[in-house]
Short mmCIF file of C-alpha atoms in Angstrom, two decimals:
data_model
loop_
_atom_site.label_atom_id
_atom_site.label_comp_id
_atom_site.label_asym_id
_atom_site.label_seq_id
_atom_site.Cartn_x
_atom_site.Cartn_y
_atom_site.Cartn_z
CA MET R 1 145.32 -19.43 61.32
CA VAL R 2 147.32 -16.29 60.69
CA ARG R 3 150.76 -17.14 59.31
CA GLU R 4 153.97 -16.17 61.04
CA VAL R 5 156.07 -13.45 59.43
CA HIS R 6 159.65 -13.28 60.67
CA VAL R 7 161.67 -10.06 60.69
CA GLY R 8 165.02 -10.93 62.22
CA ASN R 9 164.23 -12.05 65.77
CA VAL R 10 160.79 -10.44 65.68
CA VAL R 11 157.79 -12.60 64.82
CA PHE R 12 154.37 -11.31 63.80
CA GLY R 13 151.32 -13.57 63.80
CA GLY R 14 150.84 -17.21 64.69
CA ASN R 15 149.21 -16.28 68.01
CA ARG R 16 152.54 -14.80 69.15
CA PRO R 17 152.66 -11.88 71.61
CA LEU R 18 152.06 -8.37 70.35
CA VAL R 19 154.85 -6.60 68.44
CA LEU R 20 155.40 -2.83 68.60
CA ILE R 21 156.26 -0.76 65.53
CA ALA R 22 157.26 2.67 66.79
CA GLY R 23 159.36 5.75 66.17
CA PRO R 24 158.99 9.38 65.06
CA CYS R 25 156.83 10.24 62.07
CA ALA R 26 159.81 11.59 60.16
CA ILE R 27 163.56 11.64 60.73
CA GLU R 28 164.07 15.18 62.03
CA ASN R 29 167.78 14.80 62.81
CA GLU R 30 170.19 12.01 63.61
CA ASP R 31 170.60 12.66 67.34
CA LEU R 32 166.87 12.72 68.06
CA THR R 33 166.32 9.57 66.03
CA LEU R 34 169.03 7.70 67.94
CA ARG R 35 167.72 8.88 71.33
CA ILE R 36 164.21 7.66 70.51
CA ALA R 37 165.52 4.35 69.23
CA ALA R 38 167.58 3.86 72.41
CA TYR R 39 164.56 4.58 74.62
CA LEU R 40 162.30 2.21 72.68
CA LYS R 41 164.91 -0.54 72.69
CA GLU R 42 165.39 -0.34 76.46
CA LEU R 43 161.64 -0.23 77.14
CA THR R 44 160.64 -3.12 74.91
CA THR R 45 163.56 -5.25 76.09
CA SER R 46 162.44 -4.73 79.70
CA LEU R 47 158.90 -5.79 78.74
CA GLY R 48 160.05 -8.74 76.65
CA ILE R 49 158.31 -7.74 73.42
CA GLY R 50 159.46 -7.36 69.84
CA LEU R 51 160.20 -3.94 68.38
CA VAL R 52 160.52 -2.65 64.84
CA PHE R 53 161.82 0.93 64.58
CA LYS R 54 159.84 3.22 62.28
CA ALA R 55 160.79 6.59 60.81
CA SER R 56 160.22 8.13 57.39
CA TYR R 57 163.08 9.55 55.32
CA ASP R 58 160.62 11.40 53.07
CA LYS R 59 156.99 12.28 53.76
CA ALA R 60 155.80 12.66 50.20
CA ASN R 61 152.11 13.19 51.01
CA ARG R 62 152.17 16.22 53.29
CA THR R 63 149.26 18.66 53.29
CA SER R 64 151.34 21.67 52.24
CA VAL R 65 154.20 22.01 49.77
CA ASN R 66 156.07 23.86 52.52
CA ALA R 67 155.67 21.09 55.12
CA PHE R 68 158.71 19.29 56.53
CA ARG R 69 159.37 16.07 54.63
CA GLY R 70 162.51 14.63 56.22
CA PRO R 71 166.16 14.37 55.18
CA GLY R 72 165.54 12.53 51.92
CA LEU R 73 166.31 9.03 50.69
CA GLU R 74 170.10 8.85 50.93
CA GLU R 75 170.60 10.59 54.28
CA GLY R 76 167.49 8.99 55.79
CA LEU R 77 168.58 5.48 54.88
CA ARG R 78 172.04 6.18 56.32
CA ILE R 79 170.47 7.13 59.65
CA LEU R 80 168.17 4.11 59.62
CA GLN R 81 171.15 1.86 58.91
CA ARG R 82 172.84 3.32 61.97
CA VAL R 83 169.74 2.58 64.10
CA LYS R 84 169.67 -0.94 62.70
CA SER R 85 173.36 -1.58 63.42
CA GLU R 86 173.79 0.14 66.78
CA PHE R 87 170.59 -1.11 68.41
CA GLU R 88 170.20 -4.42 66.54
CA LEU R 89 166.68 -3.46 65.52
CA PRO R 90 164.76 -4.18 62.33
CA VAL R 91 163.67 -0.97 60.61
CA ILE R 92 160.69 0.02 58.49
CA SER R 93 159.99 3.03 56.27
CA ASP R 94 157.78 4.02 53.33
CA VAL R 95 158.50 3.91 49.63
CA HIS R 96 156.57 6.31 47.42
CA ASP R 97 157.71 5.50 43.90
CA LEU R 98 159.53 2.79 41.96
CA SER R 99 162.89 4.58 42.08
CA GLN R 100 163.00 4.27 45.89
CA VAL R 101 162.37 0.53 46.11
CA ALA R 102 165.84 -0.86 45.29
CA PRO R 103 167.90 1.49 47.52
CA ALA R 104 165.35 1.17 50.33
CA ALA R 105 165.55 -2.62 50.15
CA GLU R 106 169.29 -2.45 50.83
CA VAL R 107 168.57 -1.09 54.33
CA LEU R 108 164.96 -1.71 55.32
CA ASP R 109 163.78 -4.96 56.86
CA ILE R 110 160.16 -4.07 56.14
CA ILE R 111 159.11 -2.01 53.13
CA GLN R 112 155.95 -0.06 53.84
CA ILE R 113 153.39 0.85 51.19
CA PRO R 114 151.57 4.05 52.24
CA ALA R 115 147.80 3.97 52.52
CA PHE R 116 147.29 6.35 49.59
CA LEU R 117 149.33 3.97 47.38
CA SER R 118 147.86 0.65 48.51
CA ARG R 119 146.29 0.02 45.08
CA GLN R 120 149.39 0.95 43.05
CA THR R 121 150.14 -2.32 41.29
CA ASP R 122 153.62 -1.48 39.99
CA LEU R 123 154.77 -0.32 43.42
CA LEU R 124 153.38 -3.42 45.13
CA VAL R 125 154.98 -5.74 42.59
CA ALA R 126 158.39 -4.04 42.77
CA ALA R 127 158.35 -4.11 46.57
CA ALA R 128 157.33 -7.78 46.63
CA GLN R 129 160.13 -8.74 44.25
CA THR R 130 162.77 -7.47 46.70
CA GLY R 131 161.95 -10.43 48.93
CA LYS R 132 161.58 -8.14 51.93
CA VAL R 133 158.64 -8.22 54.32
CA ILE R 134 155.98 -5.86 52.97
CA ASN R 135 153.60 -3.86 55.17
CA VAL R 136 150.63 -2.47 53.28
CA LYS R 137 148.59 0.22 54.97
CA LYS R 138 144.91 -0.04 54.08
CA GLY R 139 143.80 2.98 52.10
CA GLN R 140 141.44 5.32 53.92
CA PHE R 141 139.12 4.81 50.95
CA LEU R 142 139.12 0.98 51.00
CA ALA R 143 136.90 -1.58 52.65
CA PRO R 144 138.84 -4.15 54.69
CA TRP R 145 137.82 -7.00 52.40
CA ASP R 146 139.36 -5.13 49.47
CA MET R 147 142.81 -5.72 50.96
CA LYS R 148 142.73 -9.26 49.64
CA ASN R 149 143.53 -7.70 46.26
CA ALA R 150 146.72 -6.09 47.58
CA VAL R 151 147.65 -9.43 49.12
CA GLY R 152 146.96 -11.14 45.80
CA LYS R 153 149.28 -8.77 43.93
CA LEU R 154 152.11 -9.39 46.39
CA GLU R 155 151.65 -13.16 46.43
CA ALA R 156 151.43 -13.31 42.64
CA SER R 157 154.82 -11.55 42.64
CA GLY R 158 156.32 -14.33 44.75
CA ASN R 159 156.12 -12.83 48.24
CA ARG R 160 154.03 -14.17 51.12
CA ASN R 161 155.81 -12.17 53.85
CA ILE R 162 152.98 -9.67 54.16
CA LEU R 163 151.65 -7.47 56.96
CA LEU R 164 148.44 -5.44 56.70
CA THR R 165 147.84 -2.25 58.67
CA GLU R 166 144.60 -0.51 59.58
CA ARG R 167 144.84 3.29 59.96
CA GLY R 168 141.23 4.46 59.88
CA ALA R 169 138.72 5.20 57.16
CA SER R 170 137.67 8.58 55.78
CA PHE R 171 134.48 9.75 57.45
CA GLY R 172 133.28 13.09 56.20
CA TYR R 173 135.71 15.99 56.03
CA ASN R 174 139.02 16.00 57.99
CA ASN R 175 138.06 12.97 60.04
CA LEU R 176 138.85 9.28 60.28
CA VAL R 177 137.05 6.49 62.10
CA THR R 178 138.21 2.97 62.90
CA ASP R 179 135.89 0.04 62.35
CA MET R 180 137.30 -2.64 64.67
CA ARG R 181 135.68 -5.31 62.49
CA SER R 182 138.25 -4.48 59.81
CA LEU R 183 141.03 -5.92 61.98
CA VAL R 184 139.24 -9.26 62.14
CA ILE R 185 138.30 -9.20 58.46
CA MET R 186 141.85 -8.47 57.28
CA ARG R 187 143.24 -11.30 59.43
CA GLU R 188 141.04 -13.65 57.40
CA THR R 189 143.57 -13.20 54.57
CA GLY R 190 146.02 -15.17 56.71
CA CYS R 191 148.30 -12.15 57.07
CA PRO R 192 149.27 -10.65 60.44
CA VAL R 193 147.43 -7.39 61.08
CA ILE R 194 148.78 -4.21 62.68
CA PHE R 195 146.72 -1.37 64.13
CA ASP R 196 148.15 2.08 63.46
CA ALA R 197 146.57 3.85 66.40
CA THR R 198 148.31 7.20 66.04
CA HIS R 199 147.32 7.72 62.41
CA SER R 200 143.77 6.57 63.21
CA VAL R 201 143.34 9.65 65.41
CA GLN R 202 144.78 11.97 62.77
CA LEU R 203 142.52 14.70 61.37
CA PRO R 204 143.82 14.94 57.78
CA GLY R 205 144.19 18.57 56.75
CA GLY R 206 142.43 19.54 59.97
CA ALA R 207 144.83 22.41 60.69
CA GLY R 208 144.43 24.03 57.29
CA THR R 209 147.96 23.62 55.92
CA ALA R 210 148.72 20.62 58.12
CA SER R 211 146.98 17.64 59.68
CA ALA R 212 145.61 17.89 63.20
CA GLY R 213 145.11 14.99 65.60
CA GLN R 214 143.61 13.74 68.86
CA ARG R 215 146.29 11.80 70.67
CA GLN R 216 144.10 11.55 73.78
CA TYR R 217 142.21 8.71 72.08
CA VAL R 218 145.23 6.59 71.11
CA GLY R 219 145.07 4.53 74.31
CA ALA R 220 141.37 3.73 74.08
CA LEU R 221 141.55 2.72 70.42
CA SER R 222 144.69 0.67 71.03
CA ARG R 223 143.06 -1.25 73.88
CA ALA R 224 140.03 -2.01 71.73
CA ALA R 225 142.22 -3.15 68.83
CA VAL R 226 144.40 -5.40 70.97
CA ALA R 227 141.24 -7.02 72.34
CA THR R 228 140.40 -8.24 68.80
CA GLY R 229 143.60 -10.32 68.74
CA ILE R 230 145.81 -8.23 66.44
CA ASP R 231 149.46 -9.02 65.86
CA GLY R 232 151.06 -5.61 66.31
CA LEU R 233 150.59 -1.97 67.28
CA PHE R 234 151.97 0.99 65.32
CA TRP R 235 152.63 4.12 67.36
CA GLU R 236 154.36 7.31 66.30
CA VAL R 237 156.27 8.71 69.27
CA HIS R 238 158.37 11.76 70.09
CA GLU R 239 160.26 13.37 72.96
CA ASN R 240 158.06 16.46 72.66
CA PRO R 241 155.13 15.89 70.31
CA ASP R 242 154.01 19.51 70.47
CA GLN R 243 157.35 20.50 68.91
CA ALA R 244 157.50 17.64 66.38
CA LEU R 245 158.02 18.68 62.77
CA CYS R 246 155.55 16.09 61.48
CA ASP R 247 152.37 14.53 62.93
CA GLY R 248 152.92 15.95 66.40
CA PRO R 249 149.19 16.23 67.29
CA ASN R 250 148.69 12.48 66.95
CA SER R 251 152.09 11.32 68.29
CA LEU R 252 152.64 9.94 71.78
CA PRO R 253 155.16 11.36 74.28
CA LEU R 254 157.81 8.82 75.27
CA GLY R 255 156.87 9.15 78.93
CA ASP R 256 153.42 7.67 78.29
CA LEU R 257 154.63 4.50 76.62
CA SER R 258 155.55 2.27 79.54
CA GLY R 259 152.17 2.39 81.26
CA MET R 260 150.26 2.11 78.00
CA LEU R 261 152.29 -0.87 76.78
CA ARG R 262 151.77 -2.73 80.04
CA GLN R 263 148.03 -2.33 79.59
CA MET R 264 148.22 -3.59 76.02
CA LEU R 265 150.27 -6.63 76.95
CA ALA R 266 147.85 -7.55 79.76
CA ILE R 267 144.95 -7.50 77.29
CA ASP R 268 146.99 -9.35 74.66
CA ALA R 269 147.85 -12.12 77.14
CA ILE R 270 144.18 -12.62 78.03
CA VAL R 271 143.08 -12.74 74.39
CA LYS R 272 145.87 -15.06 73.20
CA GLY R 273 146.15 -17.17 76.34
CA TYR R 274 149.89 -16.94 76.97
#
């Protein structure tokens, strides 16, 4: 049985209904971030599902040195704290090095370890020792069964509040594929598993100095993932993805979310029997 992981009033795992982790790839500005948070809060409340708001204060692994990275640690955390307070939502963001862990833990409800850093022992240990829920994205270079080692590092550091996220595996140049078996395999660790559908359709470096993406496949992959019995979906969303400063090609427009979520919840209810 997959354990339950509690984040405020949101519960992942334990055969509970699907949870949505959603928000813009990066914090572009405060007003946009608050508008997206308000929309997501209203939508998920109307559907009766849990929501964790996601946005990055610093995208440290962009394709180009000139790419937009976000407002930085201090300003980004201030904005996330405002989202957390005004909308009563748990928030999640990435940490990229040890210096970010302590200040991030003062605001974040879930500390996320980026896929490229999923084997970084010191980062995993420091994050675990904050006592926060930790979400580890599976590296694009890792087999799903290898994630037991990340789990082992976190548990050895005294933290069992762990989420694991699938975001596709490298397949040739500038392409990712999702092996749906990985969702089942990672749940065998006992940790709730999230499917990051929008990053799974990313084409890393596919636009030369930026990543491309194929958002038209997010719905199909999400439906397939939910049918395996996962515990949460991770979607990057935006008011106008074509104008987004980060990950626009694989982000979903807000207007598509209601219909898509209703489909996902119908499948989730069949699979989990609620």
